Tab-separated table of C-alpha atoms and ligand atoms in Angstrom:
chain	number	residue	atom	x	y	z
N	1	MET	CA	27.374	-19.949	-23.000
N	2	ALA	CA	26.747	-17.686	-20.029
N	3	GLN	CA	23.149	-17.072	-19.094
N	4	GLY	CA	23.440	-13.355	-19.856
N	5	GLU	CA	24.538	-14.202	-23.380
N	6	PHE	CA	21.649	-16.639	-23.642
N	7	PHE	CA	19.119	-13.942	-22.913
N	8	GLU	CA	20.835	-11.451	-25.223
N	9	THR	CA	20.654	-13.854	-28.151
N	10	MET	CA	16.919	-14.338	-27.600
N	11	GLY	CA	16.074	-10.776	-28.653
N	12	SER	CA	13.706	-9.361	-26.070
N	13	PRO	CA	14.581	-10.820	-22.677
N	14	PRO	CA	11.767	-13.002	-21.302
N	15	LEU	CA	12.459	-12.098	-17.686
N	16	THR	CA	10.098	-9.463	-16.298
N	17	ALA	CA	10.840	-9.063	-12.620
N	18	LEU	CA	10.570	-12.684	-11.540
N	19	THR	CA	8.078	-13.872	-14.104
N	20	LEU	CA	9.231	-16.000	-16.990
N	21	GLN	CA	7.381	-17.327	-19.995
N	22	ALA	CA	7.303	-21.119	-20.258
N	23	PRO	CA	6.702	-21.675	-23.967
N	24	ALA	CA	5.072	-24.659	-25.630
N	25	LYS	CA	7.162	-26.542	-28.183
N	26	ILE	CA	6.440	-28.480	-31.317
N	27	ASN	CA	8.559	-31.248	-32.788
N	28	LEU	CA	9.047	-30.367	-36.442
N	29	PHE	CA	11.042	-33.563	-36.848
N	30	LEU	CA	10.957	-36.572	-34.515
N	31	ALA	CA	12.663	-39.811	-35.485
N	32	VAL	CA	12.701	-42.491	-32.786
N	33	THR	CA	15.729	-44.632	-33.525
N	34	GLY	CA	15.480	-47.482	-31.016
N	35	ARG	CA	14.940	-48.619	-27.465
N	36	ARG	CA	17.706	-48.283	-24.886
N	37	ASP	CA	18.686	-50.588	-22.065
N	38	ASP	CA	17.264	-48.112	-19.535
N	39	GLY	CA	13.781	-48.414	-21.106
N	40	TYR	CA	13.865	-44.982	-22.728
N	41	HIS	CA	14.098	-44.447	-26.472
N	42	ASP	CA	16.857	-42.808	-28.446
N	43	LEU	CA	15.640	-40.122	-30.755
N	44	LEU	CA	16.690	-37.429	-33.164
N	45	SER	CA	14.395	-34.426	-33.127
N	46	VAL	CA	14.142	-30.785	-34.076
N	47	ALA	CA	11.995	-28.989	-31.531
N	48	ALA	CA	10.996	-25.347	-31.706
N	49	PRO	CA	9.631	-23.219	-28.859
N	50	LEU	CA	6.561	-21.125	-29.646
N	51	VAL	CA	5.631	-17.629	-28.527
N	52	TRP	CA	2.586	-19.121	-26.768
N	53	GLY	CA	2.627	-21.004	-23.476
N	54	ASP	CA	2.471	-20.875	-19.690
N	55	SER	CA	4.029	-18.334	-17.410
N	56	LEU	CA	5.734	-18.932	-14.104
N	57	GLU	CA	6.346	-16.438	-11.325
N	58	ALA	CA	8.796	-17.019	-8.491
N	59	GLU	CA	9.230	-15.143	-5.259
N	60	GLU	CA	12.007	-15.929	-2.823
N	61	ALA	CA	10.512	-17.297	0.400
N	62	GLY	CA	11.735	-19.409	3.307
N	63	GLU	CA	13.761	-22.536	2.769
N	64	GLY	CA	11.349	-24.850	0.961
N	65	PHE	CA	9.198	-24.627	-2.158
N	66	ALA	CA	5.471	-24.051	-2.677
N	67	LEU	CA	3.441	-24.040	-5.867
N	68	SER	CA	0.052	-22.606	-6.792
N	69	CYS	CA	-1.660	-22.791	-10.159
N	70	ASP	CA	-4.691	-21.202	-11.817
N	71	ASP	CA	-5.694	-24.604	-13.272
N	72	PRO	CA	-7.240	-26.882	-10.621
N	73	GLU	CA	-6.427	-29.957	-12.738
N	74	VAL	CA	-2.673	-29.471	-12.317
N	75	PRO	CA	-1.226	-31.636	-9.509
N	76	LEU	CA	0.584	-29.468	-6.973
N	77	GLY	CA	2.413	-32.218	-5.066
N	78	PRO	CA	6.079	-33.180	-5.258
N	79	GLU	CA	5.419	-34.990	-8.570
N	80	ASN	CA	4.934	-31.620	-10.282
N	81	LEU	CA	8.000	-30.983	-12.447
N	82	VAL	CA	8.332	-27.400	-11.161
N	83	LEU	CA	8.880	-28.717	-7.636
N	84	ARG	CA	11.061	-31.585	-8.849
N	85	ALA	CA	13.215	-29.100	-10.761
N	86	ALA	CA	13.395	-26.832	-7.706
N	87	GLU	CA	14.507	-29.705	-5.467
N	88	ALA	CA	17.073	-30.801	-8.061
N	89	PHE	CA	18.387	-27.227	-8.268
N	90	LYS	CA	18.748	-27.042	-4.502
N	91	ALA	CA	20.440	-30.436	-4.293
N	92	ALA	CA	22.966	-29.420	-6.950
N	93	SER	CA	23.800	-26.025	-5.394
N	94	ASN	CA	24.718	-24.868	-1.927
N	95	TRP	CA	21.949	-22.287	-1.974
N	96	GLY	CA	19.897	-22.514	1.219
N	97	GLY	CA	16.848	-20.526	0.136
N	98	GLY	CA	13.355	-21.368	-1.033
N	99	ALA	CA	10.666	-19.967	-3.300
N	100	ARG	CA	6.937	-19.663	-3.871
N	101	PHE	CA	5.941	-20.409	-7.464
N	102	SER	CA	2.753	-19.278	-9.132
N	103	LEU	CA	1.949	-21.001	-12.422
N	104	ARG	CA	-0.455	-19.693	-15.060
N	105	LYS	CA	-1.318	-22.613	-17.275
N	106	LYS	CA	-2.325	-22.507	-20.905
N	107	ILE	CA	-0.541	-25.605	-22.246
N	108	PRO	CA	-2.727	-28.686	-21.683
N	109	MET	CA	-1.351	-31.884	-20.170
N	110	GLY	CA	-0.756	-34.932	-22.387
N	111	ALA	CA	-0.591	-32.650	-25.403
N	112	GLY	CA	2.880	-33.310	-26.834
N	113	LEU	CA	3.681	-29.634	-26.307
N	114	GLY	CA	6.147	-30.091	-23.437
N	115	GLY	CA	4.160	-28.007	-20.961
N	116	ALA	CA	5.359	-29.552	-17.704
N	117	SER	CA	8.962	-29.710	-18.934
N	118	SER	CA	8.853	-26.070	-19.988
N	119	ASP	CA	7.478	-25.040	-16.593
N	120	ALA	CA	10.354	-26.959	-14.986
N	121	ALA	CA	12.965	-25.301	-17.220
N	122	SER	CA	11.558	-21.885	-16.325
N	123	ALA	CA	11.719	-22.809	-12.636
N	124	LEU	CA	15.440	-23.585	-13.047
N	125	LEU	CA	16.090	-20.261	-14.809
N	126	LEU	CA	14.146	-18.325	-12.159
N	127	LEU	CA	15.893	-20.035	-9.254
N	128	ASN	CA	19.262	-19.460	-10.851
N	129	GLN	CA	18.408	-15.760	-11.002
N	130	ILE	CA	17.165	-15.679	-7.394
N	131	ALA	CA	20.186	-17.589	-6.095
N	132	GLY	CA	22.683	-15.240	-7.776
N	133	SER	CA	23.498	-17.349	-10.871
N	134	PRO	CA	25.436	-20.248	-9.324
N	135	PHE	CA	25.088	-22.210	-12.602
N	136	ASP	CA	26.113	-21.416	-16.156
N	137	ALA	CA	24.098	-22.751	-19.102
N	138	ALA	CA	25.897	-26.130	-19.025
N	139	GLY	CA	25.220	-26.490	-15.292
N	140	LEU	CA	21.520	-25.826	-15.789
N	141	GLN	CA	21.435	-28.293	-18.696
N	142	ALA	CA	22.867	-30.985	-16.437
N	143	ILE	CA	20.132	-30.417	-13.849
N	144	ALA	CA	17.403	-30.244	-16.513
N	145	ALA	CA	18.494	-33.582	-18.008
N	146	GLY	CA	17.740	-35.265	-14.685
N	147	VAL	CA	14.287	-33.698	-14.412
N	148	GLY	CA	12.834	-34.944	-17.732
N	149	SER	CA	13.785	-35.834	-21.296
N	150	ASP	CA	12.120	-32.705	-22.723
N	151	CYS	CA	13.308	-30.243	-20.090
N	152	SER	CA	16.709	-29.350	-21.600
N	153	LEU	CA	15.314	-28.141	-24.903
N	154	PHE	CA	13.547	-25.250	-23.208
N	155	LEU	CA	16.699	-23.716	-21.741
N	156	SER	CA	17.966	-22.505	-25.102
N	157	GLY	CA	14.930	-20.393	-26.070
N	158	ALA	CA	15.410	-21.272	-29.754
N	159	PRO	CA	14.964	-24.289	-32.066
N	160	VAL	CA	17.277	-27.141	-31.151
N	161	VAL	CA	18.368	-30.558	-32.365
N	162	MET	CA	17.758	-33.156	-29.630
N	163	ARG	CA	19.610	-36.441	-29.330
N	164	GLY	CA	19.871	-39.262	-26.796
N	165	ARG	CA	16.569	-39.545	-24.957
N	166	GLY	CA	16.083	-35.849	-25.707
N	167	GLU	CA	18.427	-34.376	-23.119
N	168	ARG	CA	21.379	-33.728	-25.466
N	169	VAL	CA	20.519	-30.482	-27.207
N	170	GLU	CA	22.280	-28.101	-29.542
N	171	ARG	CA	20.923	-25.072	-31.292
N	172	VAL	CA	20.258	-25.347	-34.997
N	173	SER	CA	22.608	-23.316	-37.200
N	174	ARG	CA	21.999	-19.611	-37.582
N	175	GLU	CA	20.903	-20.198	-41.174
N	176	ALA	CA	18.423	-22.923	-40.188
N	177	TYR	CA	17.107	-20.742	-37.365
N	178	ALA	CA	16.441	-17.956	-39.867
N	179	ARG	CA	14.261	-20.417	-41.818
N	180	LEU	CA	12.228	-21.348	-38.728
N	181	ARG	CA	12.010	-18.177	-36.699
N	182	GLY	CA	8.610	-16.494	-36.670
N	183	ILE	CA	6.827	-19.002	-38.911
N	184	ARG	CA	3.113	-19.195	-38.293
N	185	VAL	CA	1.956	-22.356	-36.533
N	186	LEU	CA	-1.611	-23.464	-36.001
N	187	LEU	CA	-1.988	-25.789	-33.017
N	188	PHE	CA	-5.095	-27.921	-32.697
N	189	LYS	CA	-5.717	-30.408	-29.951
N	190	PRO	CA	-8.729	-32.677	-29.448
N	191	GLY	CA	-10.455	-32.936	-26.076
N	192	PHE	CA	-8.447	-36.036	-25.147
N	193	ALA	CA	-4.807	-36.407	-24.104
N	194	VAL	CA	-2.195	-39.027	-25.051
N	195	PRO	CA	0.077	-40.147	-22.187
N	196	THR	CA	3.697	-40.152	-23.400
N	197	PRO	CA	4.694	-43.449	-21.679
N	198	TRP	CA	1.726	-45.191	-23.362
N	199	ALA	CA	2.711	-43.853	-26.815
N	200	TYR	CA	6.332	-45.020	-26.459
N	201	ALA	CA	5.178	-48.426	-25.167
N	202	ARG	CA	2.888	-48.804	-28.174
N	203	LEU	CA	5.732	-47.930	-30.528
N	204	ALA	CA	7.996	-50.435	-28.761
N	205	ALA	CA	5.346	-53.143	-29.081
N	206	GLU	CA	5.674	-52.891	-32.878
N	207	ALA	CA	9.489	-52.888	-32.792
N	208	PRO	CA	11.467	-52.706	-34.927
N	209	ARG	CA	8.762	-51.591	-37.374
N	210	GLY	CA	8.362	-48.023	-36.141
N	211	TYR	CA	12.027	-47.192	-35.562
N	212	VAL	CA	14.111	-45.209	-38.019
N	213	ALA	CA	17.708	-46.463	-38.365
N	214	PRO	CA	20.002	-43.905	-36.660
N	215	ASN	CA	22.076	-43.203	-39.794
N	216	ARG	CA	18.886	-42.816	-41.848
N	217	ALA	CA	17.504	-40.340	-39.315
N	218	GLU	CA	20.738	-38.317	-39.356
N	219	ALA	CA	20.708	-38.359	-43.169
N	220	MET	CA	17.122	-37.039	-43.240
N	221	LEU	CA	18.055	-34.182	-40.932
N	222	GLU	CA	21.325	-33.455	-42.735
N	223	ALA	CA	19.481	-33.275	-46.044
N	224	TRP	CA	17.245	-30.523	-44.659
N	225	LEU	CA	19.960	-28.636	-42.812
N	226	GLY	CA	22.224	-28.749	-45.856
N	227	LYS	CA	19.553	-27.553	-48.277
N	228	THR	CA	19.896	-23.803	-47.935
N	229	GLY	CA	16.513	-22.134	-47.957
N	230	ALA	CA	14.506	-25.364	-47.477
N	231	GLY	CA	11.222	-24.484	-45.811
N	232	ALA	CA	10.156	-25.902	-42.461
N	233	GLU	CA	7.444	-27.940	-44.206
N	234	GLU	CA	10.173	-30.040	-45.855
N	235	LEU	CA	11.443	-31.091	-42.437
N	236	LEU	CA	8.188	-32.422	-41.017
N	237	PHE	CA	8.284	-36.030	-39.815
N	238	ASN	CA	7.092	-37.864	-36.711
N	239	SER	CA	7.697	-41.550	-35.827
N	240	MET	CA	5.023	-41.384	-33.125
N	241	GLU	CA	2.201	-40.828	-35.593
N	242	ARG	CA	1.878	-44.469	-36.615
N	243	PRO	CA	1.201	-45.934	-33.145
N	244	VAL	CA	-0.863	-42.967	-31.932
N	245	PHE	CA	-2.980	-42.664	-35.110
N	246	ALA	CA	-3.755	-46.390	-34.989
N	247	LYS	CA	-5.398	-45.907	-31.594
N	248	PHE	CA	-6.914	-42.456	-32.221
N	249	PRO	CA	-8.239	-42.323	-35.815
N	250	ALA	CA	-9.822	-38.909	-35.165
N	251	LEU	CA	-6.318	-37.440	-35.585
N	252	PRO	CA	-5.449	-38.709	-39.100
N	253	ALA	CA	-9.065	-38.263	-40.224
N	254	LEU	CA	-8.894	-34.520	-39.546
N	255	LEU	CA	-5.389	-34.152	-41.011
N	256	GLN	CA	-6.633	-35.796	-44.201
N	257	LEU	CA	-9.636	-33.462	-44.327
N	258	LEU	CA	-7.471	-30.369	-43.841
N	259	TYR	CA	-5.223	-31.536	-46.657
N	260	GLU	CA	-8.130	-32.123	-49.014
N	261	ARG	CA	-9.911	-28.860	-48.236
N	262	PHE	CA	-7.031	-26.457	-47.731
N	263	GLY	CA	-3.901	-28.178	-49.033
N	264	ILE	CA	-2.469	-28.059	-45.498
N	265	ALA	CA	-0.062	-30.843	-44.497
N	266	GLY	CA	-0.631	-31.178	-40.740
N	267	ARG	CA	1.474	-33.215	-38.346
N	268	MET	CA	1.303	-34.431	-34.766
N	269	SER	CA	3.655	-32.907	-32.179
N	270	GLY	CA	5.658	-35.256	-29.946
N	271	SER	CA	3.482	-38.125	-28.731
N	272	GLY	CA	0.279	-36.084	-29.298
N	273	SER	CA	-2.512	-35.436	-29.018
N	274	THR	CA	-1.804	-31.935	-30.385
N	275	CYS	CA	-1.443	-31.599	-34.136
N	276	PHE	CA	-0.109	-28.568	-35.952
N	277	ALA	CA	0.074	-27.026	-39.388
N	278	LEU	CA	2.401	-24.373	-40.750
N	279	LEU	CA	0.232	-21.591	-42.153
N	280	GLY	CA	1.035	-18.902	-44.692
N	281	GLU	CA	0.832	-15.310	-43.517
N	282	THR	CA	-2.338	-14.578	-45.474
N	283	THR	CA	-4.138	-17.872	-44.812
N	284	ALA	CA	-7.562	-17.162	-43.288
N	285	LEU	CA	-8.088	-18.998	-40.012
N	286	GLY	CA	-11.920	-19.015	-40.055
N	287	PRO	CA	-12.688	-21.912	-42.432
N	288	ILE	CA	-9.826	-24.023	-41.040
N	289	GLU	CA	-10.938	-23.509	-37.449
N	290	ALA	CA	-14.539	-24.295	-38.421
N	291	THR	CA	-13.380	-27.596	-39.960
N	292	ILE	CA	-11.404	-28.478	-36.807
N	293	ARG	CA	-14.304	-27.679	-34.487
N	294	ASP	CA	-16.738	-29.529	-36.712
N	295	ALA	CA	-14.526	-32.651	-36.558
N	296	TRP	CA	-13.395	-32.527	-32.936
N	297	GLY	CA	-16.196	-30.611	-31.232
N	298	PRO	CA	-16.214	-27.600	-28.920
N	299	SER	CA	-13.592	-29.006	-26.536
N	300	ALA	CA	-10.890	-28.711	-29.220
N	301	LEU	CA	-8.119	-26.207	-28.510
N	302	VAL	CA	-7.111	-24.045	-31.478
N	303	VAL	CA	-4.176	-21.622	-31.197
N	304	ASP	CA	-2.752	-19.462	-33.984
N	305	THR	CA	0.852	-18.804	-32.914
N	306	ARG	CA	4.471	-18.635	-34.121
N	307	VAL	CA	7.879	-20.169	-33.642
N	308	ALA	CA	9.758	-18.029	-31.134
R	1	LIG	O1	11.654	-38.294	-19.445
R	1	LIG	P1	10.193	-38.220	-19.216
R	1	LIG	O2	9.801	-38.497	-17.804
R	1	LIG	O3	9.574	-36.985	-19.749
R	1	LIG	O4	9.566	-39.396	-20.097
R	1	LIG	C1	8.262	-39.879	-19.888
R	1	LIG	C2	8.133	-41.296	-20.426
R	1	LIG	O5	8.173	-41.295	-21.855
R	1	LIG	C3	9.254	-42.219	-20.023
R	1	LIG	O6	8.966	-42.843	-18.794
R	1	LIG	C4	9.284	-43.229	-21.157
R	1	LIG	O7	8.257	-44.175	-21.010
R	1	LIG	C5	8.924	-42.391	-22.355
R	1	LIG	N1	10.101	-41.864	-23.083
R	1	LIG	C6	10.897	-42.738	-23.820
R	1	LIG	N2	11.966	-42.238	-24.508
R	1	LIG	C7	12.254	-40.921	-24.478
R	1	LIG	C8	11.457	-40.028	-23.741
R	1	LIG	C9	10.384	-40.536	-23.056
R	1	LIG	O8	10.645	-43.933	-23.870
R	1	LIG	N3	13.287	-40.462	-25.182
């Protein structure tokens, strides 16, 4: 798919001058199916971008790359995925330019919301625009796959099925997208983060207990995709909950409380620490937010948002 087509299918184009939204994602479904020889894990996941997230601005400048950010906690060195994506873009193209990036951060780090990967995907899209579109969608996907496992999913701007270590993505069917698009999502994150490598290592330490057999995972997803009209809540599953909840009981304790008080079935996103719940249109936020803040304290992040 050409990039122009990609933006057309997204509804309102996210590009305003050279600023691009870098949305957060949630994993509605995440089945880890086993460990690979390269140390990564194979997975089957459905991830959906949200209408809430960071934003990244790029301005063509010089021959190298520079990054500034409104959050002093964000590392600005070459380890930042925006700069790694920019270097990977330059290495893969014969474009000789450079750019100054300015990042406005809302997505916390270690949240399971894909913040750094989304920033990197937006950097690739911006640079492709600045450089005169040397890459089509497949070319950008190839670069994104080398930047991080979660980077590719953000290039499509819509819910995707992820396979491999996460870099093989395809959009969900039009019918499944219609079931997911615009649904209300409440994000709630405690004051602590969960490092993704730690969470995968903990899962691996229990192997094969926490893995879902690949054919079982595909069958679970097929059952949902094939059930016309099945709501998003029927899809929810996350293999990472077991190892992460064992270490951080504050997460399942609150999910249990929300279920008892409000009948809400909350889940964790990715490797955490963010949890989410799918809310009805008329559900009042006040009592739910009060319960979250009571359990997790004032440092909890609570965001009432939607699937993009
Ligand atoms: O690819 P990325 O750098 O985002 O992954 C961060 C870490 O998460 C990896 O180093 C690995 O420990 C773990 N991971 C994994 N399997 C995946 C994705 C990530 O084991 N599919």
